[in-house]
Structures are given as structure tokens and as C-alpha cells.
Amino acid sequence: MEFKSYIMDSSAINRSLTRISHEIVERNPGENSLCIIGIKSRGTALARILSDKVSALGVEVETSFLDVTNYRDDLAQNIAGTAKSAEPEIEVEGKTVIMVDDVLYTGRTARAAMEAIIAMGRPAKIQFASLIDRGHRELPIVADYVGKNVPTARSEIIVVKIPPYDDETSVSIWKK
């Protein structure tokens, strides 16, 4: 892979997540049953940060993390659809669930996450927050909260780096 450029540094990511946290509170006024669920792996780190920022705004929020591997539609039939529970397990029934991922691309991971969440119970509504929206949807999925829209070619890759998975906090674009 060939490095092209940095898209966001640590402070730009922080500003975007702060803005998203304010948007979440504004779109869900008086909400007392809000949960933020991070899609493993980097979505979990972003979910933790968003949860802290929303809590700092005075809104109570539960946080959990979800591995959607077994809900992907590109796996063998005998594996797809078997549940892998969120950690820690939370009750989603009747709640507003905000699923969080690092990059929205084809929409397949978001679809898998929605199926996994619905398998846990019937939420009142599901909203979606993504740090980067790079386009190229294969499914009709739209994020409710986006840190940055980054039009890309299919031959490009967006790399999100964030602790604890990486030693730095950044978003960059690479050519395959």
C-alpha cells in the first residue's frame, strides 16, 4: 500500500466526536434510555469516547460493544446468524441504540450490526454514528452522525488509528 495523505489528526478527531456527542444529545432530548454500542474493533474505542462525551453533557448512557462477525452476509451459511453477545450485555428493549463504527463504506457491517442488535431485543430506534463516511454503498444505509465525509476511489483504503489498538490517533488514506 502507498500512503497518500492524512485526513484527520488527533485534534480533528476529538472535535468531530465532540460535535457528534452534541448532535446525539440534541436529537434525543430528554432521552433517559440511551445506549451506545461500538462495533468491534475500532468502533469500540470510538463508542467509549462518545459515551464519555455524552455523559459529560449530563445524559445518562449505557455502553456496550458488539462483534458482528457472525452476522456478516459474506460468511458461510452455517456460521452466519449465530449470536455473539455484546460485552457487557445490555438490555436494548425499548431503548434508543446508537451503533458506532470507524468507517462507513458498503453498509454491510452496519446491516450486520443492526441484525445483531435486533437479535438482542426490540430497540425503540437505532441510530448510526461513523467517524468517516467514504461512500460506495452496496446497501441503502445512511449514518445519522458523521465525523467527516471523504469521497474515495474503490482502490483507496481509509485507515483509522486509535488507542488502545494503535500508538497514535489519526485517519489517513492509502492507495492499494
XYZ file of N, CA, C and O in Angstrom:
704
model
N 0.838 -1.186 0.000
C 0.000 0.000 0.000
C 0.881 1.247 0.000
O 1.940 1.262 0.602
N 0.361 2.269 -0.639
C 1.097 3.523 -0.752
C 0.350 4.625 0.008
O -0.835 4.874 -0.236
N 1.035 5.273 0.938
C 0.443 6.358 1.715
C 0.126 7.534 0.803
O 0.950 7.934 -0.014
N -1.092 8.091 0.930
C -1.476 9.269 0.148
C -1.466 10.531 1.004
O -0.792 11.485 0.670
N -2.238 10.517 2.119
C -2.257 11.702 2.974
C -3.009 11.439 4.273
O -3.777 10.490 4.373
N -2.765 12.322 5.236
C -3.544 12.308 6.465
C -4.837 13.080 6.219
O -4.834 14.116 5.550
N -5.925 12.575 6.762
C -7.223 13.221 6.630
C -7.584 13.947 7.928
O -8.098 15.059 7.898
N -7.311 13.297 9.051
C -7.620 13.879 10.357
C -6.498 13.554 11.330
O -5.982 12.440 11.330
N -6.171 14.530 12.176
C -5.235 14.270 13.258
C -6.031 14.107 14.549
O -7.268 14.138 14.541
N -5.336 13.971 15.648
C -5.979 13.737 16.935
C -6.975 14.834 17.307
O -8.087 14.557 17.761
N -6.599 16.082 17.109
C -7.497 17.173 17.491
C -8.722 17.244 16.582
O -9.824 17.548 17.043
N -8.567 16.941 15.294
C -9.714 16.930 14.374
C -10.684 15.799 14.741
O -11.903 15.980 14.693
N -10.141 14.650 15.117
C -10.985 13.530 15.545
C -11.733 13.908 16.814
O -12.944 13.678 16.933
N -11.035 14.519 17.765
C -11.674 14.942 19.018
C -12.795 15.943 18.753
O -13.880 15.836 19.326
N -12.551 16.920 17.875
C -13.584 17.906 17.533
C -14.798 17.226 16.910
O -15.942 17.550 17.236
N -14.557 16.281 16.004
C -15.663 15.572 15.356
C -16.483 14.776 16.363
O -17.715 14.793 16.322
N -15.809 14.087 17.272
C -16.528 13.291 18.267
C -17.274 14.189 19.257
O -18.371 13.840 19.704
N -16.713 15.346 19.569
C -17.416 16.303 20.434
C -18.679 16.801 19.737
O -19.758 16.852 20.338
N -18.570 17.141 18.453
C -19.724 17.597 17.677
C -20.788 16.509 17.610
O -21.975 16.765 17.832
N -20.367 15.268 17.327
C -21.319 14.151 17.254
C -22.020 13.962 18.598
O -23.234 13.730 18.637
N -21.290 14.070 19.706
C -21.913 13.891 21.022
C -22.984 14.956 21.263
O -24.056 14.655 21.795
N -22.719 16.184 20.845
C -23.721 17.253 20.977
C -24.933 16.955 20.085
O -26.074 17.179 20.509
N -24.697 16.475 18.875
C -25.798 16.132 17.971
C -26.654 15.010 18.559
O -27.886 15.046 18.448
N -26.018 14.028 19.176
C -26.760 12.927 19.795
C -27.685 13.470 20.876
O -28.873 13.118 20.933
N -27.179 14.334 21.724
C -27.983 14.905 22.816
C -29.113 15.769 22.241
O -30.254 15.698 22.704
N -28.815 16.563 21.200
C -29.835 17.426 20.593
C -30.941 16.630 19.914
O -32.108 17.006 19.986
N -30.611 15.537 19.246
C -31.613 14.738 18.532
C -32.407 13.820 19.458
O -33.404 13.246 19.030
N -31.952 13.665 20.670
C -32.618 12.778 21.620
C -32.893 13.526 22.924
O -32.437 13.102 23.986
N -33.657 14.638 22.869
C -33.884 15.437 24.074
C -34.683 14.659 25.121
O -35.623 13.948 24.793
N -34.263 14.794 26.365
C -34.976 14.139 27.456
C -34.864 12.630 27.447
O -35.561 11.945 28.187
N -34.006 12.111 26.604
C -33.852 10.649 26.483
C -33.225 10.097 27.759
O -32.198 10.572 28.211
N -33.883 9.117 28.354
C -33.328 8.511 29.565
C -33.004 7.041 29.362
O -32.721 6.333 30.306
N -33.097 6.580 28.138
C -32.766 5.181 27.852
C -31.915 5.109 26.592
O -32.307 4.574 25.575
N -30.735 5.695 26.691
C -29.818 5.785 25.563
C -28.682 4.791 25.753
O -28.106 4.700 26.828
N -28.380 4.008 24.706
C -27.192 3.144 24.761
C -26.361 3.347 23.513
O -26.875 3.529 22.431
N -25.061 3.308 23.735
C -24.098 3.425 22.648
C -23.393 2.084 22.534
O -22.842 1.580 23.508
N -23.454 1.504 21.336
C -22.842 0.191 21.106
C -21.782 0.329 20.023
O -22.086 0.683 18.884
N -20.536 0.056 20.386
C -19.423 0.121 19.457
C -19.264 -1.180 18.704
O -19.352 -2.258 19.286
N -19.041 -1.082 17.396
C -18.813 -2.253 16.562
C -17.322 -2.552 16.599
O -16.498 -1.688 16.266
N -16.985 -3.784 17.023
C -15.572 -4.140 17.164
C -14.892 -4.072 15.819
O -15.466 -4.448 14.822
N -13.704 -3.544 15.756
C -12.847 -3.251 16.872
C -12.721 -1.754 17.136
O -12.918 -1.297 18.258
N -12.390 -0.951 16.134
C -12.157 0.470 16.422
C -13.429 1.228 16.786
O -13.368 2.262 17.432
N -14.580 0.703 16.426
C -15.837 1.306 16.853
C -16.007 1.253 18.359
O -16.681 2.099 18.947
N -15.365 0.266 19.009
C -15.461 0.173 20.465
C -14.732 1.336 21.132
O -15.235 1.923 22.092
N -13.565 1.697 20.619
C -12.819 2.826 21.179
C -13.581 4.124 20.954
O -13.676 4.965 21.855
N -14.151 4.295 19.770
C -14.923 5.493 19.478
C -16.181 5.551 20.342
O -16.578 6.627 20.804
N -16.821 4.391 20.579
C -18.022 4.349 21.424
C -17.700 4.775 22.848
O -18.482 5.496 23.479
N -16.568 4.342 23.364
C -16.164 4.750 24.719
C -16.001 6.270 24.811
O -16.452 6.906 25.760
N -15.336 6.833 23.812
C -15.115 8.281 23.803
C -16.452 9.021 23.704
O -16.715 9.960 24.455
N -17.318 8.588 22.772
C -18.628 9.224 22.624
C -19.455 9.108 23.894
O -20.117 10.057 24.310
N -19.411 7.943 24.521
C -20.154 7.725 25.760
C -19.695 8.698 26.845
O -20.520 9.302 27.545
N -18.381 8.867 26.969
C -17.840 9.819 27.954
C -18.277 11.246 27.643
O -18.637 11.999 28.541
N -18.267 11.613 26.365
C -18.642 12.971 25.973
C -20.132 13.222 26.181
O -20.533 14.293 26.635
N -20.971 12.249 25.867
C -22.420 12.377 26.081
C -22.712 12.448 27.582
O -23.516 13.271 28.029
N -22.042 11.621 28.366
C -22.213 11.654 29.828
C -21.804 13.007 30.401
O -22.458 13.517 31.318
N -20.740 13.588 29.868
C -20.274 14.893 30.331
C -21.298 15.990 30.040
O -21.290 17.033 30.692
N -22.198 15.731 29.092
C -23.264 16.685 28.777
C -24.490 16.469 29.661
O -25.535 17.088 29.455
N -24.371 15.551 30.624
C -25.447 15.334 31.589
C -26.475 14.293 31.186
O -27.531 14.206 31.800
N -26.174 13.506 30.168
C -27.108 12.473 29.721
C -26.569 11.107 30.137
O -25.417 10.779 29.836
N -27.429 10.346 30.820
C -27.035 9.003 31.225
C -27.016 8.091 30.007
O -27.950 8.108 29.197
N -25.974 7.306 29.883
C -25.848 6.431 28.720
C -25.192 5.117 29.141
O -24.286 5.101 29.966
N -25.715 4.027 28.578
C -25.073 2.724 28.760
C -24.174 2.491 27.557
O -24.469 2.956 26.456
N -23.097 1.753 27.766
C -22.162 1.483 26.676
C -21.898 -0.013 26.588
O -21.764 -0.679 27.609
N -21.838 -0.503 25.369
C -21.528 -1.905 25.145
C -20.777 -2.030 23.825
O -20.599 -1.047 23.107
N -20.354 -3.233 23.520
C -19.549 -3.483 22.336
C -20.060 -4.743 21.669
O -20.541 -5.648 22.341
N -19.946 -4.793 20.357
C -20.561 -5.870 19.600
C -19.625 -6.388 18.528
O -19.044 -5.604 17.773
N -19.487 -7.699 18.468
C -18.752 -8.364 17.395
C -19.794 -8.871 16.407
O -20.586 -9.740 16.746
N -19.802 -8.317 15.197
C -20.839 -8.664 14.221
C -20.380 -9.721 13.216
O -21.097 -10.004 12.256
N -19.244 -10.328 13.460
C -18.689 -11.298 12.519
C -19.708 -12.348 12.109
O -19.853 -12.657 10.924
N -20.428 -12.892 13.065
C -21.369 -13.970 12.752
C -22.668 -13.486 12.117
O -23.523 -14.296 11.779
N -22.821 -12.188 11.945
C -23.993 -11.636 11.265
C -23.658 -11.146 9.862
O -24.518 -10.661 9.157
N -22.400 -11.271 9.458
C -21.991 -10.820 8.137
C -22.618 -11.703 7.073
O -22.739 -12.906 7.254
N -22.997 -11.109 5.952
C -23.607 -11.892 4.882
C -22.577 -12.484 3.927
O -22.926 -13.149 2.968
N -21.293 -12.260 4.219
C -20.256 -12.822 3.367
C -19.570 -14.026 4.014
O -18.509 -14.453 3.579
N -20.200 -14.597 5.057
C -19.688 -15.805 5.691
C -20.476 -17.016 5.215
O -21.556 -16.883 4.647
N -19.966 -18.189 5.506
C -20.662 -19.422 5.142
C -22.016 -19.467 5.833
O -22.187 -18.988 6.951
N -22.994 -20.067 5.185
C -24.360 -20.158 5.703
C -24.428 -20.763 7.095
O -25.235 -20.353 7.905
N -23.622 -21.753 7.392
C -23.731 -22.421 8.690
C -23.213 -21.580 9.845
O -23.483 -21.880 10.994
N -22.496 -20.516 9.557
C -21.978 -19.658 10.625
C -22.847 -18.416 10.779
O -23.129 -17.989 11.883
N -23.277 -17.839 9.669
C -23.994 -16.571 9.702
C -25.253 -16.660 10.559
O -25.995 -17.629 10.503
N -25.461 -15.622 11.361
C -26.676 -15.522 12.157
C -26.579 -16.088 13.552
O -27.457 -15.861 14.362
N -25.515 -16.826 13.870
C -25.390 -17.307 15.245
C -24.936 -16.152 16.112
O -24.086 -15.363 15.720
N -25.519 -16.039 17.273
C -25.301 -14.848 18.107
C -23.958 -14.862 18.807
O -23.504 -15.880 19.297
N -23.339 -13.710 18.826
C -22.197 -13.424 19.687
C -22.627 -12.225 20.483
O -22.880 -11.164 19.929
N -22.780 -12.381 21.761
C -23.381 -11.325 22.561
C -22.435 -10.144 22.747
O -21.233 -10.262 22.624
N -23.059 -9.026 23.052
C -22.301 -7.823 23.360
C -21.644 -7.992 24.713
O -22.100 -8.753 25.548
N -20.555 -7.282 24.909
C -19.869 -7.298 26.199
C -19.706 -5.868 26.661
O -19.092 -5.087 25.938
N -20.161 -5.411 27.787
C -21.041 -6.158 28.667
C -22.454 -6.238 28.083
O -22.861 -5.373 27.329
N -23.156 -7.274 28.431
C -24.526 -7.480 27.940
C -25.423 -6.358 28.457
O -25.396 -6.027 29.631
N -26.176 -5.738 27.570
C -27.112 -4.699 27.985
C -28.481 -5.001 27.397
O -28.605 -5.721 26.410
N -29.477 -4.440 28.002
C -30.855 -4.588 27.546
C -31.141 -3.475 26.547
O -30.984 -2.295 26.876
N -31.548 -3.821 25.324
C -31.830 -2.815 24.304
C -33.329 -2.596 24.111
O -33.723 -1.637 23.438
N -34.138 -3.437 24.691
C -35.594 -3.372 24.537
C -36.118 -1.970 24.876
O -35.916 -1.464 25.980
N -36.774 -1.315 23.898
C -37.391 -0.018 24.112
C -36.427 1.151 24.223
O -36.851 2.266 24.508
N -35.156 0.934 23.996
C -34.156 1.998 24.147
C -33.742 2.567 22.789
O -33.948 1.959 21.754
N -33.137 3.745 22.850
C -32.507 4.324 21.667
C -31.072 3.817 21.646
O -30.318 4.058 22.578
N -30.748 3.088 20.604
C -29.418 2.497 20.465
C -28.661 3.268 19.396
O -29.161 3.466 18.293
N -27.465 3.696 19.737
C -26.596 4.349 18.763
C -25.423 3.415 18.514
O -24.628 3.157 19.408
N -25.380 2.852 17.316
C -24.255 1.986 16.970
C -23.165 2.860 16.377
O -23.438 3.832 15.672
N -21.914 2.511 16.697
C -20.764 3.342 16.332
C -19.735 2.498 15.594
O -19.375 1.408 16.046
N -19.259 3.019 14.466
C -18.178 2.355 13.733
C -17.207 3.424 13.234
O -17.540 4.600 13.191
N -16.014 2.979 12.854
C -14.997 3.930 12.414
C -15.222 4.400 10.984
O -15.148 5.587 10.701
N -15.501 3.470 10.054
C -15.655 3.836 8.648
C -16.936 3.210 8.095
O -17.173 2.010 8.253
N -17.746 4.025 7.450
C -18.919 3.540 6.721
C -18.523 3.451 5.254
O -18.116 4.449 4.651
N -18.637 2.248 4.698
C -18.211 2.010 3.318
C -19.379 1.395 2.551
O -20.266 2.107 2.105
N -19.458 0.086 2.451
C -20.513 -0.556 1.670
C -21.853 -0.616 2.402
O -22.894 -0.763 1.786
N -21.819 -0.537 3.717
C -23.035 -0.635 4.523
C -23.271 -2.029 5.078
O -24.177 -2.250 5.876
N -22.449 -2.994 4.688
C -22.662 -4.382 5.115
C -22.385 -4.595 6.606
O -23.089 -5.345 7.264
N -21.374 -3.927 7.149
C -21.101 -4.045 8.585
C -22.242 -3.419 9.379
O -22.685 -3.971 10.390
N -22.748 -2.275 8.925
C -23.866 -1.616 9.609
C -25.107 -2.508 9.588
O -25.818 -2.619 10.590
N -25.385 -3.154 8.464
C -26.520 -4.060 8.369
C -26.363 -5.217 9.346
O -27.294 -5.588 10.055
N -25.167 -5.776 9.411
C -24.896 -6.878 10.336
C -25.086 -6.422 11.783
O -25.647 -7.147 12.610
N -24.641 -5.206 12.088
C -24.789 -4.674 13.446
C -26.261 -4.491 13.799
O -26.685 -4.820 14.917
N -27.058 -4.002 12.864
C -28.492 -3.840 13.131
C -29.150 -5.194 13.408
O -29.956 -5.314 14.333
N -28.799 -6.200 12.625
C -29.352 -7.541 12.862
C -28.950 -8.060 14.235
O -29.761 -8.646 14.957
N -27.694 -7.864 14.623
C -27.218 -8.332 15.925
C -27.933 -7.599 17.064
O -28.309 -8.212 18.066
N -28.145 -6.299 16.907
C -28.834 -5.518 17.938
C -30.287 -5.974 18.062
O -30.801 -6.170 19.165
N -30.951 -6.157 16.941
C -32.349 -6.594 16.966
C -32.471 -7.994 17.563
O -33.443 -8.307 18.248
N -31.460 -8.828 17.378
C -31.466 -10.162 17.983
C -31.385 -10.081 19.512
O -31.786 -11.015 20.204
N -30.896 -8.958 20.042
C -30.781 -8.763 21.488
C -32.099 -8.273 22.099
O -32.272 -8.282 23.310
N -33.017 -7.785 21.276
C -34.280 -7.232 21.751
C -34.808 -6.249 20.726
O -34.230 -6.084 19.658
N -35.915 -5.579 21.057
C -36.512 -4.634 20.123
C -36.289 -3.209 20.613
O -37.025 -2.702 21.458
N -35.249 -2.542 20.068
C -35.000 -1.164 20.486
C -36.095 -0.235 19.956
O -36.734 -0.528 18.943
N -36.301 0.896 20.643
C -37.253 1.903 20.166
C -36.779 2.469 18.834
O -37.567 2.671 17.913
N -35.477 2.725 18.747
C -34.887 3.170 17.482
C -33.389 2.880 17.494
O -32.785 2.754 18.559
N -32.851 2.768 16.305
C -31.417 2.571 16.127
C -30.905 3.743 15.306
O -31.467 4.070 14.264
N -29.846 4.371 15.799
C -29.172 5.432 15.065
C -27.734 4.978 14.821
O -27.248 4.074 15.485
N -27.078 5.608 13.857
C -25.752 5.165 13.455
C -24.786 6.345 13.409
O -25.077 7.368 12.790
N -23.655 6.199 14.096
C -22.593 7.205 14.084
C -21.334 6.587 13.481
O -20.938 5.486 13.853
N -20.728 7.314 12.557
C -19.497 6.847 11.919
C -18.509 8.005 11.849
O -18.888 9.123 11.499
N -17.265 7.729 12.200
C -16.249 8.772 12.140
C -16.023 9.217 10.694
O -15.934 10.405 10.404
N -15.950 8.254 9.765
C -15.693 8.540 8.348
C -16.772 7.887 7.491
O -17.098 6.719 7.677
N -17.320 8.646 6.544
C -18.214 8.092 5.524
C -17.491 8.242 4.200
O -17.255 9.359 3.740
N -17.105 7.113 3.609
C -16.319 7.168 2.375
C -17.121 6.857 1.115
O -16.588 6.825 0.014
N -18.441 6.615 1.265
C -19.267 6.356 0.090
C -19.175 4.911 -0.380
O -18.767 4.034 0.375
N -19.616 4.661 -1.608
C -19.597 3.343 -2.257
C -20.564 2.347 -1.614
O -20.244 1.167 -1.463
N -21.756 2.787 -1.245
C -22.741 1.919 -0.613
C -23.202 0.804 -1.532
O -23.421 1.021 -2.720
N -23.341 -0.381 -0.964
C -23.956 -1.524 -1.639
C -25.349 -1.776 -1.079
O -26.128 -2.528 -1.660
N -25.641 -1.172 0.065
C -26.938 -1.289 0.724
C -27.432 0.117 1.054
O -26.621 1.025 1.252
N -28.746 0.301 1.189
C -29.264 1.646 1.477
C -29.112 2.021 2.957
O -30.076 2.096 3.705
N -27.881 2.256 3.361
C -27.542 2.591 4.746
C -27.000 4.031 4.762
O -26.139 4.378 3.946
N -27.498 4.835 5.704
C -27.037 6.208 5.855
C -26.748 6.440 7.334
O -27.559 6.070 8.186
N -25.622 7.055 7.628
C -25.291 7.361 9.015
C -26.060 8.603 9.470
O -26.212 9.556 8.710
N -26.536 8.565 10.723
C -27.207 9.718 11.311
C -26.196 10.770 11.745
O -26.503 11.963 11.754
N -25.010 10.325 12.137
C -23.959 11.205 12.638
C -22.663 10.833 11.928
O -22.247 9.680 11.964
N -22.029 11.812 11.287
C -20.793 11.560 10.540
C -19.745 12.579 10.959
O -20.016 13.785 10.983
N -18.552 12.071 11.269
C -17.451 12.962 11.596
C -16.948 13.696 10.377
O -16.760 14.909 10.388
N -16.736 12.957 9.278
C -16.217 13.578 8.053
C -16.586 12.706 6.859
O -16.445 11.490 6.903
N -17.067 13.335 5.791
C -17.310 12.653 4.520
C -16.028 12.733 3.706
O -15.480 13.825 3.511
N -15.561 11.577 3.258
C -14.317 11.515 2.494
C -14.576 10.718 1.212
O -14.565 9.484 1.222
N -14.865 11.410 0.098
C -15.054 10.693 -1.166
C -13.770 9.949 -1.529
O -12.687 10.519 -1.462
N -13.897 8.687 -1.873
C -12.730 7.864 -2.187
C -12.956 7.089 -3.477
O -14.087 6.913 -3.922
N -11.872 6.592 -4.011
C -11.932 5.616 -5.096
C -11.958 4.242 -4.447
O -11.495 4.074 -3.318
N -12.498 3.267 -5.145
C -12.516 1.902 -4.593
C -11.104 1.363 -4.400
O -10.885 0.465 -3.607
N -10.137 1.936 -5.099
C -8.753 1.484 -4.976
C -8.046 2.105 -3.772
O -6.870 1.858 -3.553
N -8.765 2.905 -2.996
C -8.180 3.542 -1.822
C -8.689 2.882 -0.544
O -9.755 2.267 -0.531
N -7.915 3.040 0.507
C -8.261 2.476 1.811
C -8.166 3.593 2.845
O -7.211 4.378 2.829
N -9.152 3.650 3.727
C -9.120 4.590 4.843
C -8.593 3.825 6.054
O -9.093 2.753 6.377
N -7.594 4.379 6.723
C -7.015 3.743 7.907
C -7.262 4.642 9.113
O -6.791 5.781 9.144
N -8.033 4.125 10.083
C -8.280 4.840 11.331
C -7.372 4.228 12.385
O -7.365 3.015 12.577
N -6.609 5.078 13.037
C -5.735 4.629 14.130
C -6.205 5.300 15.407
O -6.386 6.525 15.425
N -6.397 4.461 16.431
C -6.875 4.989 17.708
C -6.465 4.035 18.817
O -6.540 2.819 18.656
N -5.981 4.592 19.951
C -5.677 3.716 21.089
C -6.956 3.051 21.589
O -8.017 3.631 21.452
N -6.929 1.874 22.111
C -5.778 1.080 22.507
C -5.241 0.187 21.387
O -4.326 -0.585 21.614
N -5.782 0.303 20.189
C -5.363 -0.564 19.091
C -4.096 -0.076 18.406
O -3.375 -0.847 17.787
N -3.848 1.234 18.500
C -2.714 1.840 17.806
C -1.992 2.811 18.737
O -2.534 3.213 19.765
N -0.797 3.204 18.339
C 0.017 4.123 19.149
C -0.279 5.586 18.847
O 0.305 6.472 19.458
N -1.138 5.857 17.884
C -1.464 7.235 17.519
C -2.953 7.348 17.264
O -3.669 6.348 17.189
N -3.419 8.574 17.130
C -4.811 8.852 16.792
C -4.809 9.635 15.499
O -4.350 10.790 15.458
N -5.282 9.002 14.412
C -5.276 9.659 13.114
C -6.181 8.917 12.138
O -6.589 7.776 12.381
N -6.481 9.601 11.047
C -7.172 8.977 9.910
C -6.350 9.324 8.688
O -5.989 10.486 8.467
N -6.037 8.308 7.890
C -5.243 8.534 6.681
C -5.845 7.762 5.511
O -6.669 6.869 5.702
N -5.419 8.131 4.321
C -5.875 7.461 3.116
C -4.674 6.855 2.409
O -3.598 7.459 2.359
N -4.858 5.641 1.939
C -3.813 4.869 1.287
C -4.315 4.356 -0.048
O -5.499 4.115 -0.220
N -3.408 4.157 -0.986
C -3.741 3.561 -2.273
C -3.323 2.106 -2.261
O -2.227 1.778 -1.818
N -4.232 1.227 -2.721
C -3.915 -0.213 -2.753
C -2.812 -0.488 -3.754
O -2.693 0.132 -4.765
